[in-house]
Amino acid sequence: MTATVDELIARHRPTLDAALGAIRSREYYTRFPENAKAYPAEAKEQAQAAFEARRGTTWSLGEAGADGTTVGGEISPYGFELGIGYEHVDPDVLLPAMQAALPAWRDTGGEARAAVCIEILDRLNARSFEVALTAMHTTGQAYMMAFQAAGPNAQDRGLEAVAYGYSALNAHPDKAVWEKPSGRGEPTRLAKKWIAAPRGVALVVGCNTFPTWNGYPGLFASLVTGNAVLVKPHPFAVAPLALTVEIAREVLAEAGFPPDLVALAPEAKDEGLAKTLALRPEVRIIDFTGSNEFGDWLEANARQAQVYTEKAGINTIIVDSFREDEYKAALGHLAFSLSLYTAQMCTTPQNILVPRTGIRVGDELKSPDDFAADLAGAVEKLLGDDARATAILGAVVNPFILERLDRAANVGKTVLATRTVTHPEFPDATVRTPLIAAVDATDADVYTHEWFGPISFIISTDSTQDSINVYRDSVKAHGALTAAVYSTSEDVIAAAEEATWDAGANLSINLVGPIYVNQSAAFSDYHGTGANPAANATYADHAFVAGRFRFIQSRRPA
């Protein structure tokens, strides 16, 4: 499988060109199919065997700085210990090794780096079933969601970042002859040369719920622009990123580059390694997904680094009116959006704004209580069968979510109580259905912060315009990644769009089909905007990559 850099460029140039075309057109494109049937039939069984073989062993990556200590302790949300150990590393040894690897990686050029990145993504794709198992048993995602989200969907996001990085690197020529007329004499000529200089070592701080989907954009954006990448995984979700780093190191070594260009830094219990690494002078880029508390700390304290954060938000839906023939489908659509992966997604709706005067469904007027009862019924119907419910819900990844559900049970009027579901295959898994509570728009202290997990609020407002105002003001102040509006009125939709341009969220309008407000498609949908407090960056645009390198020039008389 070993290939020279030139061979990799020839192999992957068509993919790079297709991805570059996709980010310009914003039309549908995928390199990595999400249908499991598109992969070899034996791959699933091979992945299960590989996953089982990892258990009870130490995952060695051969990194510089391994200090002889083994860390780990991941427990599957489905009720068993993974038993995988990881080599702890000494940053004082590893970081200099990563810096030493930078010149060769910088000098090989953007096209070669893009080809190496695509080779890494291709090999990850070939092992998507193995990625799925590591994700399922660290994040709690149901198996098929883990396959799609942690595998092909994350890989597409990684390729998207490669395309944006390559595009930014090629914004202008790398050399030119500059000629300035000088009147009667000969013109002044200078030969100028530019190089895209990487910032240095990039730190990716992994999250517990989507370690690859949220990790790959920053990882590949930094790598393609010439940086080394140190991955600090969440201590409960190391395995998916360990597999990623292992494959990246293999490809780099085969292509003739130092494998320490990509490294893993798992932490000991209560070590707080992310803070330590974030303040290291060698770390010049940080990508983080997680809590407001740590994201705000990074932005305030990691002054030597370019910091990209995705934090908490209050995703909002404005409900105004429905066509009669679409109401049932819309309820089912919303029920799925509230239930998918037990709402452990940064894009799940939380606040559902409904005018207290009621909403129109065809010619019928429904009160907020009517709508809430209809939505609760749709959730109960969707999750009524335990086997089907677990395939949608997955498992609860963090005990804080259970504590949050207990608190939410005492907020407002409970419209739909959460219930415990027994997983037919993993009886020790913790599985819970959504809780829906009804509150008033005056209860701002309730709904203007994120209740991460399967908790949502039906919020009664004075009117649809009041709903739009609440949406705009709350998102501007507290952030959101997604928003939606349901209305048969083009005036209402236009007003919601106008509020969206101000609030800086991404808006979905009257979705009832197989695309959900929770989901975003690589190469077409932007994830986050960087325009409200929920995130300071976007997956992906040129702003996401351009700060990861600097053009530096030399010039001489021509």
Coordinates of C-alpha atoms in Angstrom, one line a residue:
M1 CA 0.0 0.0 0.0
T2 CA 3.1 2.3 0.3
A3 CA 3.0 5.0 -2.3
T4 CA 5.3 7.9 -3.1
V5 CA 4.0 11.5 -2.8
D6 CA 3.8 11.8 -6.6
E7 CA 1.7 8.6 -6.7
L8 CA -0.6 10.0 -4.0
I9 CA -1.0 13.2 -5.9
A10 CA -2.0 11.4 -9.1
R11 CA -4.3 9.1 -7.2
H12 CA -6.2 11.8 -5.3
R13 CA -6.2 14.8 -7.6
P14 CA -9.6 13.9 -9.0
T15 CA -11.0 13.8 -5.5
L16 CA -9.5 17.1 -4.6
D17 CA -10.8 18.7 -7.8
A18 CA -14.3 17.3 -7.0
A19 CA -14.2 18.6 -3.5
L20 CA -13.0 22.0 -4.7
G21 CA -15.9 22.1 -7.1
A22 CA -18.4 21.2 -4.4
I23 CA -17.4 23.9 -2.0
R24 CA -17.9 26.4 -4.8
S25 CA -21.2 25.1 -6.1
R26 CA -22.6 24.1 -2.6
E27 CA -24.4 21.3 -4.5
Y28 CA -24.7 17.7 -3.2
Y29 CA -21.4 15.9 -3.1
T30 CA -20.0 13.0 -1.0
R31 CA -16.8 11.1 -1.4
F32 CA -17.7 8.7 1.3
P33 CA -21.1 6.9 1.1
E34 CA -23.1 6.6 4.3
N35 CA -25.0 3.5 3.2
A36 CA -23.4 0.6 5.0
K37 CA -24.3 -1.7 2.0
A38 CA -21.7 0.2 -0.1
Y39 CA -18.9 -1.5 1.8
P40 CA -17.6 -5.0 1.6
A41 CA -19.8 -7.6 3.3
E42 CA -16.9 -9.0 5.4
A43 CA -15.9 -5.5 6.7
K44 CA -18.4 -5.5 9.5
E45 CA -17.3 -8.9 11.0
Q46 CA -13.6 -7.9 10.6
A47 CA -14.3 -4.7 12.4
Q48 CA -16.0 -6.5 15.3
A49 CA -13.0 -8.9 15.6
A50 CA -10.6 -5.9 15.6
F51 CA -12.5 -4.1 18.2
E52 CA -12.6 -7.1 20.5
A53 CA -8.9 -7.7 20.0
R54 CA -8.2 -4.2 21.2
R55 CA -10.0 -4.8 24.5
G56 CA -7.7 -5.7 27.4
T57 CA -4.6 -4.4 25.6
T58 CA -2.5 -1.2 25.5
W59 CA -2.8 0.8 22.3
S60 CA 0.7 1.8 21.4
L61 CA 1.3 4.4 18.7
G62 CA 5.1 4.6 18.9
E63 CA 5.1 8.3 19.6
A64 CA 8.0 10.3 20.8
G65 CA 7.7 11.0 24.5
A66 CA 5.9 7.9 25.7
D67 CA 6.7 7.9 29.4
G68 CA 5.9 4.3 30.3
T69 CA 2.6 5.2 32.0
T70 CA -0.6 3.7 30.8
V71 CA -3.8 5.6 31.0
G72 CA -7.4 4.8 30.1
G73 CA -10.6 3.7 31.7
E74 CA -13.3 4.2 29.0
I75 CA -16.6 2.6 29.9
S76 CA -19.2 2.0 27.2
P77 CA -22.5 3.7 27.7
Y78 CA -23.9 0.3 26.9
G79 CA -22.7 -1.0 30.2
F80 CA -19.2 -2.5 30.0
E81 CA -15.5 -1.5 30.4
L82 CA -13.6 -1.3 27.2
G83 CA -10.4 -2.2 29.0
I84 CA -8.1 -0.3 26.6
G85 CA -4.9 1.3 27.8
Y86 CA -3.2 4.2 26.1
E87 CA 0.4 5.4 26.3
H88 CA 0.8 8.6 28.2
V89 CA 3.2 11.1 26.7
D90 CA 5.6 13.7 28.0
P91 CA 4.8 17.1 26.3
D92 CA 8.4 18.2 26.9
V93 CA 9.6 15.4 24.6
L94 CA 6.7 15.1 22.2
L95 CA 6.2 18.8 21.3
P96 CA 9.8 19.4 20.2
A97 CA 9.6 16.2 18.1
M98 CA 6.5 17.6 16.4
Q99 CA 8.2 20.9 15.8
A100 CA 11.1 19.2 14.3
A101 CA 8.8 17.5 11.8
L102 CA 7.4 20.8 10.5
P103 CA 10.0 21.9 7.9
A104 CA 9.7 18.9 5.7
W105 CA 5.9 19.0 5.9
R106 CA 5.8 22.7 5.0
D107 CA 8.3 22.4 2.1
T108 CA 6.4 19.5 0.4
G109 CA 3.7 22.0 -0.7
G110 CA -0.1 22.1 -0.5
E111 CA -0.9 19.7 -3.2
A112 CA 1.2 16.9 -1.6
R113 CA -0.2 17.6 1.8
A114 CA -3.8 17.5 0.4
A115 CA -3.0 14.1 -1.2
V116 CA -1.7 12.7 2.0
C117 CA -4.7 14.0 3.9
I118 CA -7.1 12.4 1.4
E119 CA -5.2 9.1 1.6
I120 CA -5.7 9.2 5.4
L121 CA -9.4 9.8 4.9
D122 CA -9.7 7.0 2.4
R123 CA -8.1 4.6 4.8
L124 CA -10.3 5.7 7.6
N125 CA -13.3 5.2 5.3
A126 CA -12.2 1.6 4.6
R127 CA -12.3 1.0 8.3
S128 CA -15.6 2.8 9.0
F129 CA -17.2 -0.2 10.7
E130 CA -14.3 -0.2 13.2
V131 CA -14.6 3.5 13.6
A132 CA -18.3 2.9 14.3
L133 CA -17.7 0.5 17.1
T134 CA -15.2 2.7 18.8
A135 CA -17.7 5.6 18.5
M136 CA -20.7 3.6 19.6
H137 CA -19.0 2.3 22.7
T138 CA -17.5 5.7 23.8
T139 CA -20.3 8.1 22.8
G140 CA -23.4 6.1 23.2
Q141 CA -24.6 6.6 19.7
A142 CA -26.7 3.8 18.2
Y143 CA -24.7 1.6 15.9
M144 CA -26.0 2.9 12.6
M145 CA -25.7 6.5 13.7
A146 CA -22.2 5.8 14.9
F147 CA -21.3 4.3 11.5
Q148 CA -22.6 7.3 9.5
A149 CA -21.7 10.2 11.8
A150 CA -18.4 9.0 13.1
G151 CA -17.4 7.4 9.8
P152 CA -18.5 8.7 6.3
N153 CA -20.1 12.0 7.5
A154 CA -17.0 12.9 9.6
Q155 CA -14.7 11.9 6.7
D156 CA -16.7 14.2 4.3
R157 CA -16.2 17.1 6.8
G158 CA -12.5 16.3 6.9
L159 CA -12.3 16.4 3.1
E160 CA -14.2 19.6 3.1
A161 CA -11.6 21.2 5.3
V162 CA -8.9 19.9 3.1
A163 CA -10.5 21.5 0.1
Y164 CA -10.9 24.9 1.9
G165 CA -7.3 24.7 3.1
Y166 CA -6.0 23.9 -0.4
S167 CA -8.1 26.7 -1.9
A168 CA -6.8 29.3 0.6
L169 CA -3.2 28.2 0.0
N170 CA -3.6 28.8 -3.7
A171 CA -5.2 32.2 -3.4
H172 CA -2.2 33.7 -5.4
P173 CA 1.0 32.6 -7.1
D174 CA 4.0 31.4 -5.1
K175 CA 6.4 33.5 -7.2
A176 CA 6.2 36.6 -9.5
V177 CA 8.5 39.2 -11.2
W178 CA 7.5 42.7 -10.0
E179 CA 8.3 45.5 -12.4
K180 CA 7.9 49.2 -11.6
P181 CA 8.4 51.8 -14.3
S182 CA 11.1 54.3 -13.4
G183 CA 10.7 57.1 -16.0
R184 CA 13.7 57.3 -18.4
G185 CA 15.8 54.5 -17.1
E186 CA 15.3 50.8 -16.8
P187 CA 12.3 49.6 -14.7
T188 CA 12.9 48.3 -11.3
R189 CA 12.5 44.6 -11.2
L190 CA 12.2 42.3 -8.2
A191 CA 11.8 38.6 -8.1
K192 CA 9.4 37.8 -5.3
K193 CA 8.7 34.4 -3.7
W194 CA 6.0 33.6 -1.1
I195 CA 5.7 30.6 1.1
A196 CA 2.7 29.5 3.2
A197 CA 4.2 29.2 6.6
P198 CA 2.3 27.1 9.1
R199 CA 1.7 28.5 12.6
G200 CA 3.2 25.4 14.3
V201 CA 1.6 22.8 16.4
A202 CA -2.2 22.6 16.4
L203 CA -4.1 21.2 19.4
V204 CA -7.4 19.4 18.8
V205 CA -9.4 19.1 22.1
G206 CA -11.8 16.2 21.5
C207 CA -15.4 16.0 22.8
N208 CA -17.2 13.1 24.3
T209 CA -20.2 13.0 21.9
F210 CA -18.8 13.5 18.4
P211 CA -15.0 13.0 18.6
T212 CA -14.5 12.5 14.9
W213 CA -17.3 14.6 13.4
N214 CA -16.3 17.6 15.5
G215 CA -12.6 16.7 15.5
Y216 CA -11.8 16.1 11.8
P217 CA -12.5 19.7 10.5
G218 CA -9.8 21.2 12.7
L219 CA -7.4 18.3 12.4
F220 CA -7.4 18.2 8.6
A221 CA -7.6 22.0 8.2
S222 CA -4.4 22.3 10.2
L223 CA -2.7 19.4 8.6
V224 CA -3.3 20.5 5.0
T225 CA -2.1 24.0 5.8
G226 CA 1.3 22.6 7.0
N227 CA 0.9 22.3 10.7
A228 CA 1.5 19.4 13.0
V229 CA -1.6 18.2 15.0
L230 CA -1.7 17.0 18.6
V231 CA -5.0 15.4 19.4
K232 CA -6.1 15.5 23.1
P233 CA -9.1 13.2 23.3
H234 CA -11.9 13.4 25.8
P235 CA -10.9 10.8 28.5
F236 CA -14.2 9.0 27.9
A237 CA -13.8 8.9 24.1
V238 CA -10.2 8.1 23.3
A239 CA -10.6 5.1 21.0
P240 CA -12.1 6.8 17.9
L241 CA -9.3 9.4 17.8
A242 CA -6.6 6.8 18.7
L243 CA -7.7 4.9 15.6
T244 CA -7.6 8.1 13.5
V245 CA -4.1 9.1 14.7
E246 CA -2.8 5.5 14.2
I247 CA -3.9 5.6 10.5
A248 CA -2.6 9.1 10.0
R249 CA 0.8 8.1 11.3
E250 CA 0.9 5.1 9.1
V251 CA 0.2 7.1 6.0
L252 CA 2.7 9.8 6.9
A253 CA 5.4 7.3 7.5
E254 CA 4.7 5.5 4.3
A255 CA 4.9 8.7 2.3
G256 CA 8.3 9.6 3.8
F257 CA 7.2 12.1 6.5
P258 CA 7.8 12.0 10.2
P259 CA 4.8 10.3 11.8
D260 CA 5.0 12.7 14.8
L261 CA 3.3 15.2 12.6
V262 CA 0.1 13.7 14.1
A263 CA 0.1 12.5 17.7
L264 CA -2.3 11.5 20.5
A265 CA -2.1 12.9 24.0
P266 CA -4.4 10.9 26.3
E267 CA -4.6 12.1 29.9
A268 CA -4.4 10.5 33.3
K269 CA -7.4 10.8 35.6
D270 CA -7.9 14.4 36.8
E271 CA -4.7 15.5 35.0
G272 CA -6.3 18.5 33.3
L273 CA -4.0 18.0 30.3
A274 CA -6.0 20.2 27.9
K275 CA -5.3 23.3 30.0
T276 CA -1.6 22.4 30.3
L277 CA -1.2 21.9 26.5
A278 CA -3.4 24.9 25.6
L279 CA -0.9 27.2 27.3
R280 CA 2.3 25.7 25.8
P281 CA 4.1 28.2 23.6
E282 CA 4.5 25.5 20.9
V283 CA 0.7 25.3 20.5
R284 CA -0.3 27.9 18.0
I285 CA -3.8 26.7 17.0
I286 CA -6.5 25.2 19.2
D287 CA -9.8 23.6 18.0
F288 CA -12.3 22.9 20.8
T289 CA -15.9 21.6 21.0
G290 CA -17.6 21.5 24.4
S291 CA -18.7 23.6 27.3
N292 CA -19.0 27.4 27.5
E293 CA -16.9 27.3 30.6
F294 CA -13.8 25.8 29.0
G295 CA -14.3 27.4 25.6
D296 CA -14.5 30.8 27.2
W297 CA -11.3 30.0 29.3
L298 CA -9.4 29.0 26.1
E299 CA -10.5 32.2 24.3
A300 CA -9.4 34.3 27.3
N301 CA -6.1 32.6 28.2
A302 CA -4.6 30.8 25.2
R303 CA -3.3 34.1 23.9
Q304 CA -0.5 32.6 21.9
A305 CA -2.9 30.5 19.8
Q306 CA -5.6 31.0 17.2
V307 CA -8.6 29.5 19.0
Y308 CA -11.6 28.0 17.2
T309 CA -14.5 27.1 19.6
E310 CA -17.9 25.5 19.3
K311 CA -19.7 25.8 22.6
A312 CA -23.3 25.6 24.0
G313 CA -26.4 27.2 22.4
I314 CA -30.2 27.3 22.7
N315 CA -31.4 26.0 19.4
T316 CA -34.9 27.4 18.7
I317 CA -38.0 26.6 16.6
I318 CA -40.7 29.2 15.8
V319 CA -44.1 27.6 15.3
D320 CA -46.7 29.7 13.5
S321 CA -48.9 27.6 11.2
F322 CA -49.0 24.4 9.2
R323 CA -50.8 23.1 6.1
E324 CA -53.3 20.5 7.2
D325 CA -51.8 17.8 5.1
E326 CA -48.3 18.4 6.5
Y327 CA -49.1 18.7 10.2
K328 CA -48.8 15.0 11.0
A329 CA -45.5 14.7 9.1
A330 CA -44.1 17.8 10.8
L331 CA -44.9 16.4 14.2
G332 CA -43.2 13.2 13.3
H333 CA -40.2 15.2 12.0
L334 CA -40.0 17.2 15.2
A335 CA -40.3 14.1 17.4
F336 CA -37.4 12.5 15.6
S337 CA -35.3 15.7 15.9
L338 CA -36.0 15.8 19.7
S339 CA -35.1 12.1 20.1
L340 CA -32.1 11.4 17.9
Y341 CA -29.2 10.3 20.0
T342 CA -31.1 11.2 23.2
A343 CA -30.7 14.9 22.1
Q344 CA -27.0 14.7 23.0
M345 CA -26.3 16.8 19.9
C346 CA -25.2 20.5 19.7
T347 CA -27.8 20.9 17.0
T348 CA -30.9 19.5 18.7
P349 CA -33.8 21.9 19.2
Q350 CA -34.5 23.0 22.7
N351 CA -36.8 26.0 22.7
I352 CA -40.1 25.7 20.7
L353 CA -41.9 29.1 20.6
V354 CA -45.7 29.0 20.2
P355 CA -48.1 32.0 20.3
R356 CA -50.5 31.7 23.2
T357 CA -53.3 32.8 20.8
G358 CA -52.8 29.5 19.0
I359 CA -51.4 28.2 15.7
R360 CA -53.3 27.5 12.5
V361 CA -53.4 23.9 11.2
G362 CA -55.4 24.3 8.0
D363 CA -58.6 26.0 9.2
E364 CA -58.3 24.7 12.7
L365 CA -56.9 26.8 15.6
K366 CA -54.7 24.9 18.1
S367 CA -53.7 26.2 21.4
P368 CA -50.2 25.8 22.8
D369 CA -51.5 23.0 25.0
D370 CA -53.0 21.3 22.0
F371 CA -49.8 21.5 20.0
A372 CA -47.8 20.3 23.0
A373 CA -50.1 17.3 23.4
D374 CA -49.8 16.5 19.7
L375 CA -46.0 16.7 19.8
A376 CA -45.9 14.5 23.0
G377 CA -48.1 12.0 21.2
A378 CA -45.8 11.9 18.2
V379 CA -42.7 11.3 20.4
E380 CA -44.6 8.5 22.3
K381 CA -45.6 6.9 18.9
L382 CA -42.0 7.1 17.6
L383 CA -40.5 5.6 20.7
G384 CA -43.3 3.2 21.7
D385 CA -41.4 0.1 20.7
D386 CA -38.2 -0.4 22.8
A387 CA -36.2 -1.9 20.1
R388 CA -37.0 0.9 17.7
A389 CA -36.5 3.4 20.4
T390 CA -32.9 2.3 21.2
A391 CA -32.0 2.4 17.6
I392 CA -32.9 6.1 17.6
L393 CA -31.9 7.1 21.1
G394 CA -28.7 5.2 21.6
A395 CA -27.6 5.5 25.2
V396 CA -27.0 8.3 27.7
V397 CA -23.3 9.2 27.7
N398 CA -23.0 11.2 30.8
P399 CA -24.7 10.9 34.3
F400 CA -25.1 14.7 34.3
I401 CA -27.8 14.3 31.7
L402 CA -29.8 12.2 34.2
E403 CA -29.4 14.8 36.9
R404 CA -30.6 17.5 34.4
L405 CA -33.7 15.4 33.6
D406 CA -34.5 15.2 37.3
R407 CA -34.2 19.0 37.6
A408 CA -36.3 19.5 34.4
A409 CA -39.1 17.4 35.9
N410 CA -39.7 20.3 38.3
V411 CA -39.7 23.1 35.7
G412 CA -43.0 24.4 34.3
K413 CA -45.7 22.0 33.4
T414 CA -44.5 18.6 32.3
V415 CA -46.1 17.8 29.0
L416 CA -44.2 14.6 28.4
A417 CA -42.3 12.8 31.1
T418 CA -39.1 10.9 30.4
R419 CA -39.1 7.2 30.8
T420 CA -36.5 4.5 31.1
V421 CA -36.1 2.1 28.1
T422 CA -34.5 -1.3 28.4
H423 CA -32.1 -2.0 25.6
P424 CA -32.8 -5.5 24.1
E425 CA -29.1 -6.2 23.4
F426 CA -27.3 -4.3 26.2
P427 CA -29.5 -4.5 29.3
D428 CA -27.0 -2.4 31.4
A429 CA -27.2 0.6 29.0
T430 CA -28.9 3.7 30.3
V431 CA -31.5 4.8 27.9
R432 CA -34.1 7.6 28.5
T433 CA -36.7 9.2 26.3
P434 CA -37.2 13.0 25.9
L435 CA -38.9 15.3 28.5
I436 CA -41.0 18.2 27.2
A437 CA -42.1 21.0 29.6
A438 CA -44.4 23.9 29.0
V439 CA -43.2 27.4 30.2
D440 CA -44.0 31.0 29.5
A441 CA -41.9 33.5 27.6
T442 CA -41.5 35.4 30.8
D443 CA -39.6 32.4 32.3
A444 CA -36.4 33.5 30.5
D445 CA -34.2 32.2 33.4
V446 CA -35.4 28.7 32.4
Y447 CA -34.8 28.6 28.6
T448 CA -32.0 31.1 28.0
H449 CA -29.3 28.5 28.9
E450 CA -28.6 25.1 27.3
W451 CA -30.2 22.0 28.9
F452 CA -27.9 19.5 27.1
G453 CA -29.8 16.3 26.7
P454 CA -33.4 15.2 25.9
I455 CA -35.1 18.3 27.4
S456 CA -37.2 20.8 25.4
F457 CA -39.6 23.5 26.2
I458 CA -42.9 24.6 24.6
I459 CA -42.7 28.4 25.3
S460 CA -45.9 30.4 25.1
T461 CA -45.4 33.9 23.6
D462 CA -47.7 36.9 23.0
S463 CA -47.7 36.4 19.2
T464 CA -45.6 35.0 16.3
Q465 CA -43.8 38.3 16.1
D466 CA -43.1 38.0 19.8
S467 CA -41.7 34.5 19.1
I468 CA -39.4 36.0 16.4
N469 CA -38.3 38.7 18.8
V470 CA -37.6 36.1 21.6
Y471 CA -35.7 34.0 19.1
R472 CA -33.5 36.8 17.8
D473 CA -32.8 38.3 21.2
S474 CA -32.0 35.1 23.0
V475 CA -29.8 33.7 20.2
K476 CA -27.9 37.0 19.9
A477 CA -27.3 36.9 23.7
H478 CA -26.7 33.2 24.3
G479 CA -26.0 31.6 20.9
A480 CA -27.5 28.8 18.7
L481 CA -26.2 26.5 16.0
T482 CA -29.6 25.7 14.5
A483 CA -33.1 27.3 14.2
A484 CA -36.3 26.5 12.4
V485 CA -39.6 28.0 11.5
Y486 CA -42.9 26.4 10.5
S487 CA -45.4 28.8 8.8
T488 CA -47.6 29.0 5.8
S489 CA -47.1 32.7 5.6
E490 CA -44.3 34.1 3.4
D491 CA -44.3 37.2 5.5
V492 CA -43.6 35.3 8.7
I493 CA -40.9 33.3 6.9
A494 CA -39.3 36.5 5.7
A495 CA -39.4 38.0 9.2
A496 CA -37.8 34.9 10.6
E497 CA -35.1 35.1 8.0
E498 CA -34.5 38.7 8.8
A499 CA -34.1 37.9 12.5
T500 CA -31.8 35.0 11.5
W501 CA -29.4 37.3 9.6
D502 CA -29.2 39.4 12.8
A503 CA -29.0 36.4 15.3
G504 CA -26.4 34.5 13.3
A505 CA -28.0 31.0 13.4
N506 CA -28.6 28.7 10.5
L507 CA -32.4 28.5 9.7
S508 CA -34.5 25.6 8.3
I509 CA -37.9 26.3 7.0
N510 CA -40.9 23.9 7.0
L511 CA -38.8 20.7 7.1
V512 CA -41.0 17.6 7.0
G513 CA -38.9 15.2 5.0
P514 CA -35.8 13.1 5.6
I515 CA -33.4 16.0 6.3
Y516 CA -33.7 17.2 9.9
V517 CA -32.8 20.4 11.6
N518 CA -30.1 18.5 13.6
Q519 CA -28.3 17.5 10.5
S520 CA -25.9 19.5 8.2
A521 CA -24.3 18.2 5.0
A522 CA -20.7 18.7 4.3
F523 CA -19.8 20.8 1.2
S524 CA -23.2 22.6 1.3
D525 CA -24.4 23.4 4.8
Y526 CA -22.3 25.5 7.2
H527 CA -22.2 24.1 10.7
G528 CA -22.1 27.1 13.0
T529 CA -21.6 30.6 11.8
G530 CA -19.2 32.3 14.1
A531 CA -21.8 35.0 14.4
N532 CA -23.2 34.3 17.8
P533 CA -21.9 33.1 21.1
A534 CA -22.4 29.4 20.3
A535 CA -19.3 29.3 18.1
N536 CA -16.6 31.6 16.9
A537 CA -16.0 29.5 13.7
T538 CA -17.8 27.6 11.0
Y539 CA -17.4 24.1 9.5
A540 CA -16.2 25.0 7.0
D541 CA -15.3 28.2 5.2
H542 CA -12.2 30.1 4.3
A543 CA -12.1 31.9 7.6
F544 CA -11.8 28.5 9.3
V545 CA -8.6 27.7 7.5
A546 CA -6.9 31.1 6.6
G547 CA -5.7 31.8 10.1
R548 CA -3.8 28.5 10.3
F549 CA -0.9 29.8 8.1
R550 CA 0.7 33.0 7.0
F551 CA 2.1 34.0 3.6
I552 CA 5.8 35.1 4.1
Q553 CA 7.9 36.4 1.3
S554 CA 11.5 36.9 0.1
R555 CA 12.5 39.3 -2.7
R556 CA 15.6 40.1 -4.6
P557 CA 16.6 42.1 -7.7
A558 CA 15.5 40.3 -10.8

